[in-house]
Coordinates of C-alpha atoms and ligand atoms in Angstrom, one line a residue:
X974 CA 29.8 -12.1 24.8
X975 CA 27.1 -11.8 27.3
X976 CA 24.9 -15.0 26.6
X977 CA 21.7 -12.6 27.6
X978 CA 21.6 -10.7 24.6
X979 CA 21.9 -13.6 22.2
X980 CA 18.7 -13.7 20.0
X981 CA 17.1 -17.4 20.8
X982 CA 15.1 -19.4 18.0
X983 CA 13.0 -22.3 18.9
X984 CA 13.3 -25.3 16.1
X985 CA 10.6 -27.3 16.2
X986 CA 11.0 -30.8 14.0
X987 CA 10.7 -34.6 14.7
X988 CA 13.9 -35.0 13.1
X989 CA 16.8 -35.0 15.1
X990 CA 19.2 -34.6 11.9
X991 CA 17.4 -31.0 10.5
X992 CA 17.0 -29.9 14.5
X993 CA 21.1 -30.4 14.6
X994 CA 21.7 -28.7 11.2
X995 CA 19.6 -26.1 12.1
X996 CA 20.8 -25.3 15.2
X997 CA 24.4 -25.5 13.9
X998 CA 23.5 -23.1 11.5
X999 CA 21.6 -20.8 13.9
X1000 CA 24.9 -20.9 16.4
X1001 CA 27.2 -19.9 13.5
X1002 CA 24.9 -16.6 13.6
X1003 CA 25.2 -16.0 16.9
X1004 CA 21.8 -17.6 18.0
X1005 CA 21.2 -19.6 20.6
X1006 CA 18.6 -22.3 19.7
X1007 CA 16.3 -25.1 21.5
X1008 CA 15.0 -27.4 19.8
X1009 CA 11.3 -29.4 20.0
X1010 CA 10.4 -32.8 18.8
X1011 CA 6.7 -32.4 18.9
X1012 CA 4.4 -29.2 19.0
X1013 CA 3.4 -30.1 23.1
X1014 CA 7.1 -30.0 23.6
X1015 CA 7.2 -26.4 21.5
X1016 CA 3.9 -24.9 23.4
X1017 CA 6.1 -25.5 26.8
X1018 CA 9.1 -24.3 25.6
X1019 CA 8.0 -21.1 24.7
X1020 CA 6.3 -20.6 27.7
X1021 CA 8.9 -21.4 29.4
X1022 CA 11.1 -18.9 28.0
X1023 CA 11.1 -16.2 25.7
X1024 CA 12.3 -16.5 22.3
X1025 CA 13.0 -14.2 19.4
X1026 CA 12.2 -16.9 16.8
X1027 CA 10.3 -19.9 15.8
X1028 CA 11.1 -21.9 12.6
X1029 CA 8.9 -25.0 12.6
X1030 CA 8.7 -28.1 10.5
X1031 CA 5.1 -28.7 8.8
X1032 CA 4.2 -32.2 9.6
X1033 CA 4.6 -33.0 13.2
X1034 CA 3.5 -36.1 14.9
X1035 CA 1.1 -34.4 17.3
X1036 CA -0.4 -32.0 14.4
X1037 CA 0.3 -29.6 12.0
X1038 CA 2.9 -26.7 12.3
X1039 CA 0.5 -24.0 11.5
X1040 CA -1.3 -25.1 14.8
X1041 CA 1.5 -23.6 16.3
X1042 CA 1.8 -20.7 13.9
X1043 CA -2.2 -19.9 15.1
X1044 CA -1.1 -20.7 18.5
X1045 CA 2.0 -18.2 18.6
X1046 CA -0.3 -15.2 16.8
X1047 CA -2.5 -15.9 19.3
X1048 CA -0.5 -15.6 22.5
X1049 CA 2.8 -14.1 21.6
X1050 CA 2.3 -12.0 18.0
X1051 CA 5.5 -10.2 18.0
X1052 CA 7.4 -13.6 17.2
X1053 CA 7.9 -14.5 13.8
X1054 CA 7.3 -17.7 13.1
X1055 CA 9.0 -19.6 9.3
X1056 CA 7.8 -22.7 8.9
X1057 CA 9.8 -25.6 6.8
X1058 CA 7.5 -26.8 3.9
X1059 CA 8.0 -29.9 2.1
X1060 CA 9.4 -28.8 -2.1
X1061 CA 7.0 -27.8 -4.3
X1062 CA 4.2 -27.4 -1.8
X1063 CA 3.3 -23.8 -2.5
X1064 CA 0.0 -25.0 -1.3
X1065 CA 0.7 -25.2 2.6
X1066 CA 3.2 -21.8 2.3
X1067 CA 0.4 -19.6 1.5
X1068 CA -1.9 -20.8 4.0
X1069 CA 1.1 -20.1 6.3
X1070 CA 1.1 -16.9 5.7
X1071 CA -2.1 -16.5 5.4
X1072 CA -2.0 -17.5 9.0
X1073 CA 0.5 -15.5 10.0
X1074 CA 3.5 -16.7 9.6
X1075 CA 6.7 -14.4 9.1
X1076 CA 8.2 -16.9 6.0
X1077 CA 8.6 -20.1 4.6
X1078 CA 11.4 -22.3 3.6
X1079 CA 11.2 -25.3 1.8
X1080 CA 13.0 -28.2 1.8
X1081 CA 15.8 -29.4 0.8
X1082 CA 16.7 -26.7 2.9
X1083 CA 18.9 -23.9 1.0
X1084 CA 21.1 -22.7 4.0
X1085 CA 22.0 -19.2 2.2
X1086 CA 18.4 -18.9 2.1
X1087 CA 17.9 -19.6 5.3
X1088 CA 20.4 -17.4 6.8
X1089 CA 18.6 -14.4 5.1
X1090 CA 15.6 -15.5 6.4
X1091 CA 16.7 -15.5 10.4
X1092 CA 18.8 -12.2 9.7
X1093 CA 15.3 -10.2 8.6
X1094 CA 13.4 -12.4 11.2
X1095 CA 15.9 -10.9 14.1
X1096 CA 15.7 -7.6 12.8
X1097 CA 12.2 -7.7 13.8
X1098 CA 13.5 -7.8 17.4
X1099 CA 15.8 -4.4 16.7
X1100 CA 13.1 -2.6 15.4
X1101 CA 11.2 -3.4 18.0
X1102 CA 14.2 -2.1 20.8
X1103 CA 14.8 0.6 18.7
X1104 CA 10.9 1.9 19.3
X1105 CA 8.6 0.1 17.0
X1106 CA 6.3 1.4 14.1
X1107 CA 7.8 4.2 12.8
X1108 CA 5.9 6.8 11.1
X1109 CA 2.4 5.2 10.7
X1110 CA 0.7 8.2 11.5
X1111 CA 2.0 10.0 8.0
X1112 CA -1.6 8.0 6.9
X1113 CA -3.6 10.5 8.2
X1114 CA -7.3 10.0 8.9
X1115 CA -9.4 8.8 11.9
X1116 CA -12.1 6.8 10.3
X1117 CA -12.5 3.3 11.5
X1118 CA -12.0 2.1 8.1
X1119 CA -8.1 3.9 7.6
X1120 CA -7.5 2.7 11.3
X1121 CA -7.7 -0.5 10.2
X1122 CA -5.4 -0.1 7.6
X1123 CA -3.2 1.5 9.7
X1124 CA -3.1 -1.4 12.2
X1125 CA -2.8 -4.2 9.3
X1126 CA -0.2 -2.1 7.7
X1127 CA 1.6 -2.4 10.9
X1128 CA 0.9 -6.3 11.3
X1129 CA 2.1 -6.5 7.2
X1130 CA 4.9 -5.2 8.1
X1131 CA 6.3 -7.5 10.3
X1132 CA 5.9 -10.0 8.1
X1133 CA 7.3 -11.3 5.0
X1134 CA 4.2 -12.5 3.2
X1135 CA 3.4 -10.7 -0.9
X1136 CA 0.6 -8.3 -0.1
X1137 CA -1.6 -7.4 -3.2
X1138 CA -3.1 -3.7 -2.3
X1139 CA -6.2 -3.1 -3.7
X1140 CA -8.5 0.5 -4.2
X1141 CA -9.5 3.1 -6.3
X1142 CA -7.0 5.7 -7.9
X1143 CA -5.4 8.2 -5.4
X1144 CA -6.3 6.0 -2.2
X1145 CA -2.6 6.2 -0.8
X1146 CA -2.0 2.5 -2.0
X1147 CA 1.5 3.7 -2.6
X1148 CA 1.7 5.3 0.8
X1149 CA 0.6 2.3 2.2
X1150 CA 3.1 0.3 0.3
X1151 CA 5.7 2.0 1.4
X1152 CA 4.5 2.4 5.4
X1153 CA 4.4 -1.2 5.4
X1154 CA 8.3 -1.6 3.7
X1155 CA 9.3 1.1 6.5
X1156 CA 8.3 -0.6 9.4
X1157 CA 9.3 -4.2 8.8
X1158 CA 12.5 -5.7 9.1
X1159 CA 14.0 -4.7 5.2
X1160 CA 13.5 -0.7 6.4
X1161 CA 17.3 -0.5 5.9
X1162 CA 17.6 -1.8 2.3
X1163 CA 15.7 -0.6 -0.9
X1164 CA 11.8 -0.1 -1.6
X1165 CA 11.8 0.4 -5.2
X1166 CA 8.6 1.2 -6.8
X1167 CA 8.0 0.4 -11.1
X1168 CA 5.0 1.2 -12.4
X1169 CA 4.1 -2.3 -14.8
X1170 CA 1.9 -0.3 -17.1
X1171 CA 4.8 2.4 -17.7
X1172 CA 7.5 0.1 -19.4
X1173 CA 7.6 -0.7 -23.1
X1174 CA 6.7 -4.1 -23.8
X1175 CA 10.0 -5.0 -25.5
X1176 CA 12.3 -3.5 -22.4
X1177 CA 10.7 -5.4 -20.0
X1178 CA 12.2 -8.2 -19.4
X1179 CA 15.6 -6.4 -19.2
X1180 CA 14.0 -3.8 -16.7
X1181 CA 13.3 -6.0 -14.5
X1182 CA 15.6 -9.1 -14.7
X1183 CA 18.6 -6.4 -16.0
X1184 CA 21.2 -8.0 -19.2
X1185 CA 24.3 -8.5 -20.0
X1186 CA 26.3 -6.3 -22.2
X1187 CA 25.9 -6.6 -26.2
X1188 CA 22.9 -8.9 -25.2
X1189 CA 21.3 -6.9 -27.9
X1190 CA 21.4 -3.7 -29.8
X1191 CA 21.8 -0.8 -27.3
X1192 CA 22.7 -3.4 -24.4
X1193 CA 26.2 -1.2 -23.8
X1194 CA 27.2 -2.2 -20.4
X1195 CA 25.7 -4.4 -18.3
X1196 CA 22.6 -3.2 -16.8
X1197 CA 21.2 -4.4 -13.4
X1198 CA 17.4 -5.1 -12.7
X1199 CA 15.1 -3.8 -10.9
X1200 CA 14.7 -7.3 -8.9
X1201 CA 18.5 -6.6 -8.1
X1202 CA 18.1 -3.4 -7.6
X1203 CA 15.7 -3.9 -4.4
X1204 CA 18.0 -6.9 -3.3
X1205 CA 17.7 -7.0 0.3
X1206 CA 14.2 -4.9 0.3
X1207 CA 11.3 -4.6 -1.3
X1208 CA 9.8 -4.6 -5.2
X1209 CA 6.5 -2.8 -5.5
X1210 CA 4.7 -3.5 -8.7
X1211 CA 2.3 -1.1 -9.4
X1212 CA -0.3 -1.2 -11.7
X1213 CA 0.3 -4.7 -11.5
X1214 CA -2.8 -5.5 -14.1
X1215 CA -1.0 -3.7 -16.8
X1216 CA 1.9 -6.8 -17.3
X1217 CA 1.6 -8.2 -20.4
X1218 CA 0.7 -12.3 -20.3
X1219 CA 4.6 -13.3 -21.3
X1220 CA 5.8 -11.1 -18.7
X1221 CA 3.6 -12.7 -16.1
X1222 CA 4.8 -16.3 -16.7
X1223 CA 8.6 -15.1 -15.7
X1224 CA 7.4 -12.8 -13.1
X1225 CA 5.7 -16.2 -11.5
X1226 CA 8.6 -17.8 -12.4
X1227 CA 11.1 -15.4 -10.4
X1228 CA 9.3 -15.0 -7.7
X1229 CA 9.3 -18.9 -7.1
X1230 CA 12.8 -19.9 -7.8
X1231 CA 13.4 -16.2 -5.7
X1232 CA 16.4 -16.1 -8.7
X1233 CA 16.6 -14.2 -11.8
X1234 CA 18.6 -14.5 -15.2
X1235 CA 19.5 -11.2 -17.0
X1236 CA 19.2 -11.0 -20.4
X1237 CA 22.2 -12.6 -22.1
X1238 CA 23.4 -14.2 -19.1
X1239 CA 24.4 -17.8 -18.9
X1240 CA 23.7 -17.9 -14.7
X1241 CA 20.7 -17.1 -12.2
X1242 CA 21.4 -14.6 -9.4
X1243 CA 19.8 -14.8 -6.3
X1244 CA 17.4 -12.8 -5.0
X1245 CA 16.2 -11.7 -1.9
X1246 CA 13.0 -9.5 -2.4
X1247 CA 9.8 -9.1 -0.5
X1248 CA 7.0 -8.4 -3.4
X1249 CA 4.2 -5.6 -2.9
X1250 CA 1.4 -4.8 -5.4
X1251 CA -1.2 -2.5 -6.6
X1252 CA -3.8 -1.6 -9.5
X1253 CA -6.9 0.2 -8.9
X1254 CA -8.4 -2.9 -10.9
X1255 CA -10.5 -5.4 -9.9
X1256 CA -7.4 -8.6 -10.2
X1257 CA -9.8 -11.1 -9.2
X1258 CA -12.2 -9.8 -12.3
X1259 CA -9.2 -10.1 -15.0
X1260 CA -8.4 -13.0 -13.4
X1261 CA -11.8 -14.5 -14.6
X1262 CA -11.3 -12.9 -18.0
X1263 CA -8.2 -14.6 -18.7
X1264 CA -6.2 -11.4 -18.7
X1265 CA -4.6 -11.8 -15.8
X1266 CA -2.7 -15.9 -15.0
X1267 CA -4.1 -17.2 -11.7
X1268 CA -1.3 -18.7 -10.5
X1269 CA 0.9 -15.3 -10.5
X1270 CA -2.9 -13.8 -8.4
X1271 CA -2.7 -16.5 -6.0
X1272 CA 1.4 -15.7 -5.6
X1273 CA 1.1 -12.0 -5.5
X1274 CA -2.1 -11.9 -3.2
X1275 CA -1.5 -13.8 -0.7
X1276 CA -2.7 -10.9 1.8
X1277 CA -4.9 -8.5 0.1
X1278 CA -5.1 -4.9 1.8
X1279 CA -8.2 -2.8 0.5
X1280 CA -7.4 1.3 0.8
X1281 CA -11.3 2.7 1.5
X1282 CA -12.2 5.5 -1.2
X1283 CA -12.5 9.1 0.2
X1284 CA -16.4 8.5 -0.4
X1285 CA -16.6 5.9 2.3
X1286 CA -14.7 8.0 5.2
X1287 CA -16.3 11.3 5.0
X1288 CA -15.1 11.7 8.2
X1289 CA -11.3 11.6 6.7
X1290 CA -12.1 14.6 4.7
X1291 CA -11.5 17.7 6.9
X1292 CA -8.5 16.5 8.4
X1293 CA -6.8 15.5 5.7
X1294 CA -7.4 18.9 3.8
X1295 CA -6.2 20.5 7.0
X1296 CA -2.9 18.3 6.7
X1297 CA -2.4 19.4 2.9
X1298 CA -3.0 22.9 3.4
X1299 CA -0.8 22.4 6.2
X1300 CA 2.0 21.8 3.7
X1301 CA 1.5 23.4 1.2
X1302 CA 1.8 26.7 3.1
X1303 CA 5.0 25.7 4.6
X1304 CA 6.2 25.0 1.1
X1305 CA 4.7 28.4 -0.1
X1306 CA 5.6 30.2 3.4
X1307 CA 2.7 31.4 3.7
X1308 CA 0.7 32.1 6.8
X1309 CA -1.6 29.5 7.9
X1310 CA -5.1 29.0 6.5
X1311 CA -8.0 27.2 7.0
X1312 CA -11.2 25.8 5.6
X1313 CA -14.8 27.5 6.2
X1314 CA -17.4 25.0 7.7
X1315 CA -19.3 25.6 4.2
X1316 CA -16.5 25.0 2.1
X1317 CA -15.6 21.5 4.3
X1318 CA -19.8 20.8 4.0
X1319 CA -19.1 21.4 0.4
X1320 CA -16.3 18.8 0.2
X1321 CA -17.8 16.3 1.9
X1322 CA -20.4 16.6 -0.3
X1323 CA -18.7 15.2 -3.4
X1324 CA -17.8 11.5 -4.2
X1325 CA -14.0 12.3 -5.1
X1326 CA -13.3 9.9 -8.0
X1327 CA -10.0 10.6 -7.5
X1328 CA -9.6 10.2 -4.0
X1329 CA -6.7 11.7 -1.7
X1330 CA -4.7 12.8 -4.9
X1331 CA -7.9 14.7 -6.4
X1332 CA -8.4 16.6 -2.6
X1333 CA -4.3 17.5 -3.0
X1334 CA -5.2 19.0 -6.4
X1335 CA -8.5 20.7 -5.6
X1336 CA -6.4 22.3 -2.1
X1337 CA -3.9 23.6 -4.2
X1338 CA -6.0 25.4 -6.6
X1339 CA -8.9 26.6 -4.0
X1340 CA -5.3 28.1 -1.9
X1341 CA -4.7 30.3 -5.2
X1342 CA -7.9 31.8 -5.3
X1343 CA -8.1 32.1 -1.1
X1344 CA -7.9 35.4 -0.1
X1345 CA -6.6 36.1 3.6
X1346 CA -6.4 33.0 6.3
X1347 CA -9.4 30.9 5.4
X1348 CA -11.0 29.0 2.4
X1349 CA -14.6 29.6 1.5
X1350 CA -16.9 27.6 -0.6
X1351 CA -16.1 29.4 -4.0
X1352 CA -12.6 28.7 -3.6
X1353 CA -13.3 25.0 -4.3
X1354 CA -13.3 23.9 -7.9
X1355 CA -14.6 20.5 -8.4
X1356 CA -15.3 18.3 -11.5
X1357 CA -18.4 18.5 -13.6
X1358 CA -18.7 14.8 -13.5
X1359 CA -19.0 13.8 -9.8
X1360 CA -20.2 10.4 -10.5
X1361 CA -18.0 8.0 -8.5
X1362 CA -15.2 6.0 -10.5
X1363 CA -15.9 2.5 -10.1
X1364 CA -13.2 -0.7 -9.7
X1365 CA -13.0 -1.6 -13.3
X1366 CA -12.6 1.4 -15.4
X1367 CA -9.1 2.1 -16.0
X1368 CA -9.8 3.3 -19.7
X1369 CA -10.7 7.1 -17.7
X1370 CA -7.6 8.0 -15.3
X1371 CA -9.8 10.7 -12.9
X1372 CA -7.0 12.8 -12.8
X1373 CA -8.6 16.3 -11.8
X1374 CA -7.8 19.0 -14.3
X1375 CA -7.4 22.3 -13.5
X1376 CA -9.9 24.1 -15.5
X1377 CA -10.5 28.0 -15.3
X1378 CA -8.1 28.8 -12.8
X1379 CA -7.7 32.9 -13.1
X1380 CA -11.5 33.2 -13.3
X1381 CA -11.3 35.3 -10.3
X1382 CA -14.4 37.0 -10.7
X1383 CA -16.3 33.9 -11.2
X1384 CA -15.3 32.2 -8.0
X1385 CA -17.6 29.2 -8.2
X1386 CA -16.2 29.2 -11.9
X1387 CA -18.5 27.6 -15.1
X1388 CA -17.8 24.1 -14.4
X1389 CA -19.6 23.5 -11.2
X1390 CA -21.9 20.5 -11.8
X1391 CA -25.0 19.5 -10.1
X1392 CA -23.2 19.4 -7.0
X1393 CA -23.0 23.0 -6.9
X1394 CA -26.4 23.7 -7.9
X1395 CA -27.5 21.4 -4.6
X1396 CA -25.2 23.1 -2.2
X1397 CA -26.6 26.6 -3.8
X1398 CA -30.4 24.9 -3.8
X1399 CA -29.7 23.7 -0.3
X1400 CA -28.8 27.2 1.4
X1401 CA -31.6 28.9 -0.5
X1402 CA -33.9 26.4 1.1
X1403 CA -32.1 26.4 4.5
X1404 CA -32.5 30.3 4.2
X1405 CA -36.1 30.4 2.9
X1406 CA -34.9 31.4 -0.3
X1407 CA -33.2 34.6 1.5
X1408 CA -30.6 35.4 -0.9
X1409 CA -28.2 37.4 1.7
X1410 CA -28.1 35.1 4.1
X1411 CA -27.9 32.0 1.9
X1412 CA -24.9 33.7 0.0
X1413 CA -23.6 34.3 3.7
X1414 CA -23.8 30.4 4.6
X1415 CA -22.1 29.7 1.2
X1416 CA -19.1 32.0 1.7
X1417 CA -20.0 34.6 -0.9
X1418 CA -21.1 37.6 -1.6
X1419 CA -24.7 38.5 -2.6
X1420 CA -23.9 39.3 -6.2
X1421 CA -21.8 36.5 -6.6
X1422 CA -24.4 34.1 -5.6
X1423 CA -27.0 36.3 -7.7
X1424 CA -24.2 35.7 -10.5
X1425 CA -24.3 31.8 -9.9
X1426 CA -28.0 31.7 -9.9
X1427 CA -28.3 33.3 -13.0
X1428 CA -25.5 31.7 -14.5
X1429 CA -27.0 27.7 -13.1
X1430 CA -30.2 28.4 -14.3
X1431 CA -31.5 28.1 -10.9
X1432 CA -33.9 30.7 -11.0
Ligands
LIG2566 N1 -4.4 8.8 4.4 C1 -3.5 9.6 3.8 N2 -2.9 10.6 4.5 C2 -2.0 11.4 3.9 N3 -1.8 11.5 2.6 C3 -2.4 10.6 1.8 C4 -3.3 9.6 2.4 N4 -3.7 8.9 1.4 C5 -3.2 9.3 0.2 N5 -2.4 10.4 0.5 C6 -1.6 11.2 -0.5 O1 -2.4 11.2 -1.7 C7 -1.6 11.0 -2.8 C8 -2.0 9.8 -3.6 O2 -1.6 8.6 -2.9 P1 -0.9 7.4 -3.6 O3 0.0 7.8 -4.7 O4 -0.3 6.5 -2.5 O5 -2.2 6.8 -4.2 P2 -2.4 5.5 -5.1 O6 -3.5 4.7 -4.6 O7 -1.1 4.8 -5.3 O8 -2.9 6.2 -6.5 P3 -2.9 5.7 -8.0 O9 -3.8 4.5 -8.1 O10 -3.3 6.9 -8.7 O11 -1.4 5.3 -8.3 C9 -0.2 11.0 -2.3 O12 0.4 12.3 -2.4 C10 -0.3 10.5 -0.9 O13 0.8 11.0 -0.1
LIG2567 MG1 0.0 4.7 -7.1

């Protein structure tokens, strides 16, 4: 084999015994590996020669290993860097990642483990041949604020730190979830998404840890988790809030020992699993409250990712309804439409409690009333209640329902809300109180704005 294309890890420890089992292990898998004693000699290897891999012991005699973690993110990003932690020190792991390292191990060193670890690691380097982030740009929006999800999506990705993604309902935390499973090195294996608030109580622990047959009534066959079920890839746990206190203590517990016992069985299996999570709830909030363990918050959020409501990128608004009506005419085959200035002025005028997911369903419905290629103002049906859903309220799902939908003759339909009256208030004023012209700027005809006048109590 051509020594060139051999992947090369720099080990970095002061102790000659690990640096030898290490490399012994990294030359079984094809690696070629140099080794450091101090994190001087490291700096000058690396910039001496390229490398595909660092995996660096904590303690070193000239300073600590995430020195070189910091210094390797700063100069050379695309390497991932594990670093070697003493047992039990989940402490210094977090702040690792935190920091931006790709993984930790800890010690006594588990060599299974560890040859998982620098098979994802190296995949990184594939990924990166075979063309790099893939499909980012299926987030659509050009604010600064979904940029920058965008861009630390793509940094999340690469490594293989538990990311706890945070916003309001309909954001695109899923989307997000899964961009960030896509482009990282487990893109081959399963992302498997459960929904914590959507399991009974008294399955869960065989959901997600699976059981053995005749483990208890209606156990049949053995049945495999979902932690098994993602082996290889990645578990998102949505609605992470919503698991009960019991289930929270072995959910810790899994995600520590990285095994899990199904229900009935006498052994652990091993698992390899990169955890993503979500609620629309403020964690750190039921953390405070007690109803939600801090010790499984400070595990699962590691690296929090906030998802910016609809409200706070305005900007996002008209191209993203573009992009869904987009779609949804392709699905329909119909010809293409688009959306009147008024009606996009009319959008952007509302505070979307439900976010992306409430724009898809408002789209859908103002495309059922549109008549011919564009969408006008009337077309747009949007909740009475505009008020913005905060953080903490998951008693009221803001699911937008569709309301009178074959009111054709009532375009801007009964439901309109003070947001309705404004945009009607604000042409009349725009128009000085014309009613032709301000029914022109709305996108409706004069007796259907006479109509809505009426019918508002506007007059
Ligand atoms: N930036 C975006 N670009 C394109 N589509 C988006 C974007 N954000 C969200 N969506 C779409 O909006 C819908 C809702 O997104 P998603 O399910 O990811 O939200 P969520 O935050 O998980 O919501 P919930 O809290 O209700 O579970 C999906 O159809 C998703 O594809
Ligand atoms: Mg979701």
């Amino acid at each position: 084999m051509n020594s060139k294309n051999k992947p090369v890890a720099l080990i970095v420890d002061d102790e000659p015994a690990i640096c030898e089992l290490l490399q012994l292990t990294l030359q079984r898998m094809d690696v070629d590996a140099i080794t450091a004693g101090t994190l001087a000699e490291a700096r000058s290897a690396i910039q001496s020669q390229p490398v595909d891999l660092c995996l660096t012991d904590m303690q070193m005699p000239d300073g600590s290993g995430l020195e070189l973690v910091a210094y390797i993110q700063q100069h050379m990003a695309q390497v991932p860097v594990a670093v070697i932690t003493a047992h039990g020190n989940m402490e210094t792991a977090v702040q690792a990642l935190k920091s931006g390292a790709f993984d930790f191990v800890s010690k006594p060193l588990d060599i299974v483990y560890l040859r998982k670890l620098v098979s994802t690691a190296l995949k990184l380097r594939q990924n990166r041949e075979a063309g790099g982030a893939r499909g980012m740009t299926r987030l659509f929006g050009q604010s600064q604020a979904i940029e920058q999800v965008r861009v630390m999506a793509a940094k999340l990705a690469r490594s293989q730190a538990p990311v706890h993604i945070s916003g309001e309902s309909g954001t695109g935390k899923e989307l997000v979830a899964r961009l960030i499973h896509e482009n990282g090195p487990r893109a081959d294996h399963a992302f498997v998404a459960v929904n914590c608030g959507a399991i009974p109580t008294e399955l869960m622990e065989s959901e997600f840890f699976g059981h053995k047959k005749g483990s208890f009534t209606g156990a049949v066959a053995d049945k495999e988790g979902l932690f098994q079920a993602a082996q290889g890839g990645t578990l998102f746990l949505d609605e992470v809030a919503d698991l009960p206190l019991h289930m929270q203590v072995k959910l810790l517990r899994v995600i520590q020992e990285k095994a899990v016992r199904p229900v009935g069985a006498a052994k652990e299996i091993a698992v390899d699993v990169r955890i993503l999570s979500a609620t629309h709830r403020a964690l750190a909030e039921l953390v405070r409250a007690g109803k939600f363990r801090e010790d499984l918050y400070y595990r699962i959020n590691v690296i929090e990712l906030h998802v910016p409501a609809l409200r706070e990128r305005k900007d996002d608004i008209g191209l993203l309804a573009e992009h869904i009506l987009e779609r949804l005419v392709r699905i329909q085959g119909r010809p293409p439409v688009h959306l009147a200035p008024e009606a996009l002025a009319f959008l952007q005028s509302y505070a979307f409690p439900g976010n992306v997911r409430e724009l898809e369903n408002i789209m859908e419905r103002a495309l059922t009333l549109a008549e011919g290629d564009t969408i006008q103002a009337p077309d747009i049906h949007l909740r009475r209640n505009p008020e913005p859903a905060t953080l903490v309220r998951p008693e009221e799902p803001p699911a937008a329902e569709p309301e009178d939908m074959d009111d054709r003759t009532l375009p801007l339909g009964k439901h309109l809300g003070e947001i309705e009256k404004d945009a009607i208030r604000k042409a009349l004023e725009q128009t000085r109180y014309n009613k032709t012209a301000a029914a022109k700027l709305l996108g409706m005809s004069f007796r259907q704005l006479r109509y809505r006048i009426k019918k508002l109590e506007l007059d």
